[in-house]
Short mmCIF file of C-alpha atoms in Angstrom, two decimals:
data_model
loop_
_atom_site.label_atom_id
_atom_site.label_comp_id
_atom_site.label_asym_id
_atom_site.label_seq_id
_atom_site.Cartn_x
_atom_site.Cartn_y
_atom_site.Cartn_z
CA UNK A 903 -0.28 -15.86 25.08
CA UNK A 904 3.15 -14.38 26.04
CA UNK A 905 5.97 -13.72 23.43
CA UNK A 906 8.03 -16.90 23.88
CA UNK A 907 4.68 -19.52 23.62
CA UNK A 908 4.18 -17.05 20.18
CA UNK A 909 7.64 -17.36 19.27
CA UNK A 910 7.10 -21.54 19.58
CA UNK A 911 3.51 -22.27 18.10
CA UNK A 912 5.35 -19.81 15.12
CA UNK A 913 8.71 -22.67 14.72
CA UNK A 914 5.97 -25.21 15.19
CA UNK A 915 3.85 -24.01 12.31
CA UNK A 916 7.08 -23.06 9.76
CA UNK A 917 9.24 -26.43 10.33
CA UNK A 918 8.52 -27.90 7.34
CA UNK A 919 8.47 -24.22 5.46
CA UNK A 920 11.11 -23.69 3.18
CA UNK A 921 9.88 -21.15 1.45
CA UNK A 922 12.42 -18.08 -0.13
CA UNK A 923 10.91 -14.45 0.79
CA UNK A 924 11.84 -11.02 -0.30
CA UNK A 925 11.52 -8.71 2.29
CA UNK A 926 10.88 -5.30 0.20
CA UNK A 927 11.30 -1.92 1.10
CA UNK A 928 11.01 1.67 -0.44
CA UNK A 929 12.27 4.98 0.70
CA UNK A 930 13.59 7.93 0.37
CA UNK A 931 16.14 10.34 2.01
CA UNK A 932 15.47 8.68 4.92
CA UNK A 933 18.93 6.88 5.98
CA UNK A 934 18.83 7.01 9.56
CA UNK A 935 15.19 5.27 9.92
CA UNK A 936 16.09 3.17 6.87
CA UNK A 937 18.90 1.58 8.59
CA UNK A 938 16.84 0.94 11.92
CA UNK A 939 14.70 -1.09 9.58
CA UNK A 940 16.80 -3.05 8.05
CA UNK A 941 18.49 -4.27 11.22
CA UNK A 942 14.86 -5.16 12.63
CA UNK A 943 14.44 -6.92 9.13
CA UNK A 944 18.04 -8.79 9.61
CA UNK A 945 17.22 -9.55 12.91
CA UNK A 946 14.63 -11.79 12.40
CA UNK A 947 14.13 -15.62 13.23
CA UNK A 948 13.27 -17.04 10.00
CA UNK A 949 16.10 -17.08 8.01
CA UNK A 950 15.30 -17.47 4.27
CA UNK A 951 15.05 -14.14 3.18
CA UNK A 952 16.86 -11.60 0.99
CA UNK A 953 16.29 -7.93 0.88
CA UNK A 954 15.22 -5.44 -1.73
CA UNK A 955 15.48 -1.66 -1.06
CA UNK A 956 13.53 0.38 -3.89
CA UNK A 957 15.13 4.09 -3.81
CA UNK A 958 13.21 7.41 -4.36
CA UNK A 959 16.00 9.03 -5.47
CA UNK A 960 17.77 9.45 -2.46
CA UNK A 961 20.20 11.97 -2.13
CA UNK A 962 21.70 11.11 2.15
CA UNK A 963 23.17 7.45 2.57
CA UNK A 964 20.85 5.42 1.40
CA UNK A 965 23.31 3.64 -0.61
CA UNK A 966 25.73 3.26 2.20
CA UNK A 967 22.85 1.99 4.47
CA UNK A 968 21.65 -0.61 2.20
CA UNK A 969 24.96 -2.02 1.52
CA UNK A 970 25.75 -2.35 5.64
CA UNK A 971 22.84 -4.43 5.46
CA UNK A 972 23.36 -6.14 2.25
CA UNK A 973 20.54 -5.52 0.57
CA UNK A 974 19.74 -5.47 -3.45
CA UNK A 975 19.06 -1.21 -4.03
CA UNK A 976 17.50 -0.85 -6.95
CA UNK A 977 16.66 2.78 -8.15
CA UNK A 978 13.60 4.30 -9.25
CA UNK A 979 13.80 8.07 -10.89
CA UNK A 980 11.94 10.36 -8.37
CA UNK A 981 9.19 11.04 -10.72
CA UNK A 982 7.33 7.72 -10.34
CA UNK A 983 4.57 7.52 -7.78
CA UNK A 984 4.24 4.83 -4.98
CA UNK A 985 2.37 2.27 -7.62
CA UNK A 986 5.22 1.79 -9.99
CA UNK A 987 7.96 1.62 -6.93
CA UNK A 988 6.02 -1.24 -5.44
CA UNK A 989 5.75 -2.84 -8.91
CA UNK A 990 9.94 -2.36 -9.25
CA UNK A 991 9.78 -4.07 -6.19
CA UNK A 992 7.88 -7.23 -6.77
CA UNK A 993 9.37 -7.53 -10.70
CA UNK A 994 12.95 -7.25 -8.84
CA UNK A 995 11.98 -9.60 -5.66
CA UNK A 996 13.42 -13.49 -6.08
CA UNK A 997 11.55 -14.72 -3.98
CA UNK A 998 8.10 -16.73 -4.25
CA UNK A 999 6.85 -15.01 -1.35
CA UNK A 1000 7.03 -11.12 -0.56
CA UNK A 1001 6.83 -8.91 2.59
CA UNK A 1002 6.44 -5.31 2.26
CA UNK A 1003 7.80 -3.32 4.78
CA UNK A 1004 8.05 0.47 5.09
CA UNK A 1005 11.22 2.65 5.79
CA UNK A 1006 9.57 4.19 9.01
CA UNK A 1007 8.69 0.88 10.44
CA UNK A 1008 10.34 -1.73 12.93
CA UNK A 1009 9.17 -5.42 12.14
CA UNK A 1010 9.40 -7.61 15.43
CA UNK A 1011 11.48 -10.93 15.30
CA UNK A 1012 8.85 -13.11 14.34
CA UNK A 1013 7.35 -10.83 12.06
CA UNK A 1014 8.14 -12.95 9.00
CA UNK A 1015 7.56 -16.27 10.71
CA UNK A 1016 3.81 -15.20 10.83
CA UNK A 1017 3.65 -13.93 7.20
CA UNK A 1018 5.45 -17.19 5.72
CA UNK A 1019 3.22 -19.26 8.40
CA UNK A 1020 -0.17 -17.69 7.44
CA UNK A 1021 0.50 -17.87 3.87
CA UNK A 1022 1.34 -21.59 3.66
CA UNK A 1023 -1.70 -22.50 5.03
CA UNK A 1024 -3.39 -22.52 1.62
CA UNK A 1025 -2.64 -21.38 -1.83
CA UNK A 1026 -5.55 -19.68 -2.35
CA UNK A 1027 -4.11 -16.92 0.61
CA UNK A 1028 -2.71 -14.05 -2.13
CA UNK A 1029 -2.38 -11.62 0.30
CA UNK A 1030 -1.96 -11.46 4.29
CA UNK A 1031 -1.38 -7.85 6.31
CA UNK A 1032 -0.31 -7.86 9.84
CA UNK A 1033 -0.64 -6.04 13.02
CA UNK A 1034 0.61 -2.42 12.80
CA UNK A 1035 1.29 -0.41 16.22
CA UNK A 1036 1.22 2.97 14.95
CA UNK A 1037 3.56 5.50 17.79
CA UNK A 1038 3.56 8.93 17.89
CA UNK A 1039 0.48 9.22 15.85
CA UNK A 1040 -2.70 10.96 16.92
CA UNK A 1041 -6.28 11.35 16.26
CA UNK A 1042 -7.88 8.96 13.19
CA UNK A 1043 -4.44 8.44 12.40
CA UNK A 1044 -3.63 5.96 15.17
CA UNK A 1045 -5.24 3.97 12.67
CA UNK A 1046 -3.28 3.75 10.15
CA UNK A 1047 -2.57 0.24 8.16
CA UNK A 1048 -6.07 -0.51 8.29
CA UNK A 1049 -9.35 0.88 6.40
CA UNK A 1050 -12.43 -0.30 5.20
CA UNK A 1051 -14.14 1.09 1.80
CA UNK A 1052 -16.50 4.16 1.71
CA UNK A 1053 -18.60 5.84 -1.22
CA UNK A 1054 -17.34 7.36 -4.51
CA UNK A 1055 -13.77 5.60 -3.73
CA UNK A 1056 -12.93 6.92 -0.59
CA UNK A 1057 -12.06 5.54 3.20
CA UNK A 1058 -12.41 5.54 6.28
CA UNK A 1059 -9.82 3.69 8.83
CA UNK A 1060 -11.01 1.04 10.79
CA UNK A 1061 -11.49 0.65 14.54
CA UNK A 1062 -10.94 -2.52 14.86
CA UNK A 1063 -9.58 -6.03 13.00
CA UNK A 1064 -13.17 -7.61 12.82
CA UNK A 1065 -14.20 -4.10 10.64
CA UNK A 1066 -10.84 -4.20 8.46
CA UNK A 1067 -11.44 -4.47 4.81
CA UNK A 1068 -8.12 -3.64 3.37
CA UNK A 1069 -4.45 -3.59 4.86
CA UNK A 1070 -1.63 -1.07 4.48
CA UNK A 1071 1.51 -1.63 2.66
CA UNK A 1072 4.18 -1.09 5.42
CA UNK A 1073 3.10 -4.77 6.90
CA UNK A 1074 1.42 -7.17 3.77
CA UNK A 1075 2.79 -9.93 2.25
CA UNK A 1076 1.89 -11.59 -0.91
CA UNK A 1077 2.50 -14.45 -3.13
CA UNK A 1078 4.54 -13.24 -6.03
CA UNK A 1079 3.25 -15.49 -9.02
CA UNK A 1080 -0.35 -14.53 -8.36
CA UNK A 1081 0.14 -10.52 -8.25
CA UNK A 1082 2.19 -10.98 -11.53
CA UNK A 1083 -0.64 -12.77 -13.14
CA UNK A 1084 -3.56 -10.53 -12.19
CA UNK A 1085 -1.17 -7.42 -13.48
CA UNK A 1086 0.72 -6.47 -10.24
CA UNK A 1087 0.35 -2.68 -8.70
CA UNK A 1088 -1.22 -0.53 -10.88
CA UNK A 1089 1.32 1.99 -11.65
CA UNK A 1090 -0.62 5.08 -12.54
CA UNK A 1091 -2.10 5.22 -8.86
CA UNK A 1092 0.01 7.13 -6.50
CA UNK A 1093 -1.80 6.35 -3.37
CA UNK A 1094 -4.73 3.54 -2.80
CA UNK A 1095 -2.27 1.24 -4.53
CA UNK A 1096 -2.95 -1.69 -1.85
CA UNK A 1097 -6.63 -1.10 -2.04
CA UNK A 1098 -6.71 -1.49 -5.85
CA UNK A 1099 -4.01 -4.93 -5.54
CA UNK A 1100 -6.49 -6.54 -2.47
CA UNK A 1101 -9.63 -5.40 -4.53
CA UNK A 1102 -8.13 -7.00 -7.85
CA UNK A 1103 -7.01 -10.44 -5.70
CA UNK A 1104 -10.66 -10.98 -4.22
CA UNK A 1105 -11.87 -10.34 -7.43
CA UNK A 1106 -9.53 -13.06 -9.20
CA UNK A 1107 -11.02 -15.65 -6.67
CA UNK A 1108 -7.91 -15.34 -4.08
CA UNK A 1109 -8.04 -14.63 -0.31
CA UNK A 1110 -7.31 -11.71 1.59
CA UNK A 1111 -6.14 -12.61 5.08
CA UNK A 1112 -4.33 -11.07 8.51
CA UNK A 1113 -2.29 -12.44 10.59
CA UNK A 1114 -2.35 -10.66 14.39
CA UNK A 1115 1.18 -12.38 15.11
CA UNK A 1116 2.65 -10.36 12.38
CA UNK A 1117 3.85 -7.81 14.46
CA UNK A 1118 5.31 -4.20 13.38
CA UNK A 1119 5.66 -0.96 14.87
CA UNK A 1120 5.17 1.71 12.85
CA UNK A 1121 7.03 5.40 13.32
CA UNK A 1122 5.68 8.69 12.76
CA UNK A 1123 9.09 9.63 11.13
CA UNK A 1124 7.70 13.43 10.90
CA UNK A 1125 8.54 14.02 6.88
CA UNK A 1126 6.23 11.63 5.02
CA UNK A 1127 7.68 9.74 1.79
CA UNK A 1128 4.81 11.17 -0.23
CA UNK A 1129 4.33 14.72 0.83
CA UNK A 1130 6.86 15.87 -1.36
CA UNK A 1131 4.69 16.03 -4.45
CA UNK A 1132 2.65 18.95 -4.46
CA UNK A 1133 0.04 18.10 -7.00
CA UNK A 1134 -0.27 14.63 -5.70
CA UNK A 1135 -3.71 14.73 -6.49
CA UNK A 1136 -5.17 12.41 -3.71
CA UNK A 1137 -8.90 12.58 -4.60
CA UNK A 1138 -7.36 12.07 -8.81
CA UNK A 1139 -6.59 8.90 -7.00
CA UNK A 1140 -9.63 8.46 -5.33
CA UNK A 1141 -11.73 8.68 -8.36
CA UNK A 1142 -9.83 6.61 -10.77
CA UNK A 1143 -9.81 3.92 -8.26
CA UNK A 1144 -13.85 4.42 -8.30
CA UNK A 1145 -14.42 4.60 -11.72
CA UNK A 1146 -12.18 1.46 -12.50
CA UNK A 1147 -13.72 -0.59 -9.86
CA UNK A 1148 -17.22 0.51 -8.66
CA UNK A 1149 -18.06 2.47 -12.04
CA UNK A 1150 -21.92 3.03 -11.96
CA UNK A 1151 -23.64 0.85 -14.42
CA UNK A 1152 -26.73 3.37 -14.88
CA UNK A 1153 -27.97 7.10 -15.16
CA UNK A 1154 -29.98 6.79 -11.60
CA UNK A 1155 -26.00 5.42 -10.20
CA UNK A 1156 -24.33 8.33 -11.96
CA UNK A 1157 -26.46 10.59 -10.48
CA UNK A 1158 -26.05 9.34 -6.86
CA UNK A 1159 -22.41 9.38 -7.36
CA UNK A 1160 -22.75 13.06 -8.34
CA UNK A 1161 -25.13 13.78 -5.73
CA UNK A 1162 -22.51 12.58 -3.22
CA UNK A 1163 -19.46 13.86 -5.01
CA UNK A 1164 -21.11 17.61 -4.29
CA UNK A 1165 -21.31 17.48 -0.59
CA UNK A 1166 -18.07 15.99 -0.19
CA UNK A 1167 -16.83 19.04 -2.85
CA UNK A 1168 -18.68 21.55 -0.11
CA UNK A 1169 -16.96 19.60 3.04
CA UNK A 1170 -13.27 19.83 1.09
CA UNK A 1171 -13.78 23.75 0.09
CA UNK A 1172 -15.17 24.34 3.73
CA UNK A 1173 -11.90 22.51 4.90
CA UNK A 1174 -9.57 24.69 2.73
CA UNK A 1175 -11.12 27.76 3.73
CA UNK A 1176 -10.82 27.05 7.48
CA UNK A 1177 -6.92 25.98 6.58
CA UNK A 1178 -6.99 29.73 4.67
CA UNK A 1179 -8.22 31.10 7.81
CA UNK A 1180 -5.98 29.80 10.03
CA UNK A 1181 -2.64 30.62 7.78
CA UNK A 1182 -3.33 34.36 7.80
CA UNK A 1183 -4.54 34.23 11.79
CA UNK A 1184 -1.41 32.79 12.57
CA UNK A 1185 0.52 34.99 10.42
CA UNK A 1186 2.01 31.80 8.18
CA UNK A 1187 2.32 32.54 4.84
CA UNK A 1188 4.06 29.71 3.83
CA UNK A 1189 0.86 27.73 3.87
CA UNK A 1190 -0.36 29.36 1.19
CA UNK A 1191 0.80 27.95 -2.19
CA UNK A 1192 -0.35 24.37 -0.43
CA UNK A 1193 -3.27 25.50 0.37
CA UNK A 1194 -3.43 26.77 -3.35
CA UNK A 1195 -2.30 23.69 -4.57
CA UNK A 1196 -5.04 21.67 -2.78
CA UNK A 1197 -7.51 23.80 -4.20
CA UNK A 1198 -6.34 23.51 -7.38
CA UNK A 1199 -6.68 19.79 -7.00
CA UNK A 1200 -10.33 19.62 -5.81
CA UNK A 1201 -11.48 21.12 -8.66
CA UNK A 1202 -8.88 19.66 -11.30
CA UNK A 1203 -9.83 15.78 -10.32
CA UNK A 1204 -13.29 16.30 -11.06
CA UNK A 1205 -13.10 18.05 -14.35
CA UNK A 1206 -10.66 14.79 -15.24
CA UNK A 1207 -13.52 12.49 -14.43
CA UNK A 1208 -13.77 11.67 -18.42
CA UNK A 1209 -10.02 11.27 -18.99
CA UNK A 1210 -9.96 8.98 -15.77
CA UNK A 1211 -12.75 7.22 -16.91
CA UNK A 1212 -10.18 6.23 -20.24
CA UNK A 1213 -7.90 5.52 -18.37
CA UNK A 1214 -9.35 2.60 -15.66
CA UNK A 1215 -11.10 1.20 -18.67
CA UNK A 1216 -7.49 0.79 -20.60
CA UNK A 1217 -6.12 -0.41 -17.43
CA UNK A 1218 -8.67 -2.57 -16.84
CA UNK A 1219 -8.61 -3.85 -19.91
CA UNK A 1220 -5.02 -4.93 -19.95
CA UNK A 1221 -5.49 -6.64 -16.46
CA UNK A 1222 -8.43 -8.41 -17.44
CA UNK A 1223 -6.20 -9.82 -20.24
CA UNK A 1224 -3.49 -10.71 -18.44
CA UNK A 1225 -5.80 -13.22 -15.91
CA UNK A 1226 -7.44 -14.49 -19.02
CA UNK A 1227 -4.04 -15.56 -20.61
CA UNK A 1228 -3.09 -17.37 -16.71
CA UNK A 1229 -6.25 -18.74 -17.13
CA UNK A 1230 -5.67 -20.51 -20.38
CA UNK A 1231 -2.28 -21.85 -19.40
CA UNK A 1232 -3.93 -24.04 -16.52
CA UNK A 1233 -4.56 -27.26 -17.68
CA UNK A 1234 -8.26 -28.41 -17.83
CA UNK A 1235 -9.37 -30.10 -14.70
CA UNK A 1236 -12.33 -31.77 -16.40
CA UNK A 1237 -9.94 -33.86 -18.88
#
């Protein structure tokens, strides 16, 4: 199907849509790419949109770029992770529907056509990611945007759509009421995020969905929006995610889980070392307090394990009791 029969079957399947969308999108320091993105965003055939920039604490033009493309900017203290920016972002998004977009990405013009088409199509649809085009990306990473679950909370990216379990956040959009009732982005996690919100959606009885026509190309912009944190604690992340969703329920689970957590332990420390190798082979020093860093974190996530496992449960918890209290308020069917 070429571009303009897309561009028609998408009018076709929207003419009746009225439906108000907030186009959200974070960043940080990142004014030039931030701007491309916006014009993609204001660029784009359906019309019903406002958008939402969620700063990092930017320190360039942010400010001046989001105001060329009149856009709400709401600010966010540089010491919250990824979680609670997303979560500024959907309790500060009007509209019923929401499109997450990243700064390093370029949305084509019927990007949001698809989203709002797809998730009209039935109210149980929570969630919908699109097609990502990842450029100047290599190796597993040309696969970014799209994974599928592995053991003890980790994962793998996905070859192809049929194999997809889970989309990224630089191309997903959800319904707004529904995320705010099963507790929105959990804010402690500062990665996995979107695997915890689709995980929590399925779970709550709502569908997952993707939508090939929503198309976005996504930039390797060179300085990534997380890697400024140092102890960003990736496999922290990892493991609360585990324990809070896939928790083992006996001794025999426990001890696979351990069994497994070792080897990958061995694989990460064999990693580092080859990284400590290469730093002092190629005479570059300054890869050495990251290198430090990351082996401080290997060791640090897993002696957390019981303070993590406190934590998911209290999170938990409080999720579980916010469905339960949507639940009530629906009136009963069998009256």
């Amino acid at each position: 199907m070429d571009s303009q029969a897309k561009h028609i079957q998408l009018r076709d399947k929207i003419a009746d849509a009225h439906v108000p969308v907030s186009v959200v999108v974070l960043t940080r320091n990142r004014a030039p790419s931030l701007a491309r993105t916006l014009a993609a965003v204001r660029a784009q055939s359906y019309l019903d949109f406002e958008i939402v920039v969620v700063d990092n604490g930017s320190t360039d033009q942010t400010a001046d770029v989001a105001r060329a493309y009149r856009a709400r900017r709401i600010e966010v203290d540089p010491r919250f992770g990824i979680g609670h920016c997303r979560g500024v972002g959907v309790n500060a998004a009007q509209g019923e529907l929401i499109a997450f977009c990243d700064d390093d990405c370029v949305p084509s013009r019927d990007w949001l056509a698809a989203l709002v088409a797809r998730m009209t199509e039935d109210a149980r649809i929570a969630l919908v990611g699109g097609k990502v085009i990842n450029i100047g990306f290599t190796g597993y990473r040309r696969f970014k945007g799209r994974t599928k679950l592995a053991r003890n909370g980790g994962l793998n990216y996905a070859h192809s759509d049929e194999e997809t379990e889970f989309y990224g956040n630089m191309n997903v959009a959800m319904r707004r009421q529904t995320i705010l009732e099963i507790g929105g982005y959990d804010p402690f996690l500062t990665v996995l995020e979107e695997i915890d919100l689709a995980t929590r959606v399925r779970r709550s009885g709502y569908r997952v969905e993707y939508e090939p026509l929503a198309v976005l190309e996504h930039h390797n912009a060179g300085v990534f929006f997380k890697s400024r944190r140092f102890f960003y604690g990736v496999q922290l992340m990892r493991l609360y995610f585990y324990v809070k969703h896939h928790r083992p329920e006996s001794s025999g689970g426990w001890l696979e889980f351990a069994r497994y957590e070792m080897g990958l332990l061995v694989r990460d420390l064999i990693r580092v070392a080859r990284s400590f190798g290469a730093a002092l082979l190629h005479a570059k020093p300054e890869r050495l307090p990251i290198i430090g860093v990351e082996l401080f974190n290997l060791f640090s996530a897993r002696l957390a394990l019981p303070w993590l496992l406190y934590q998911a449960q209290k999170r938990a918890n409080w999720e579980r009791t916010m469905v339960d209290a949507q639940a009530a308020l629906q009136p009963d069917s069998s009256s």
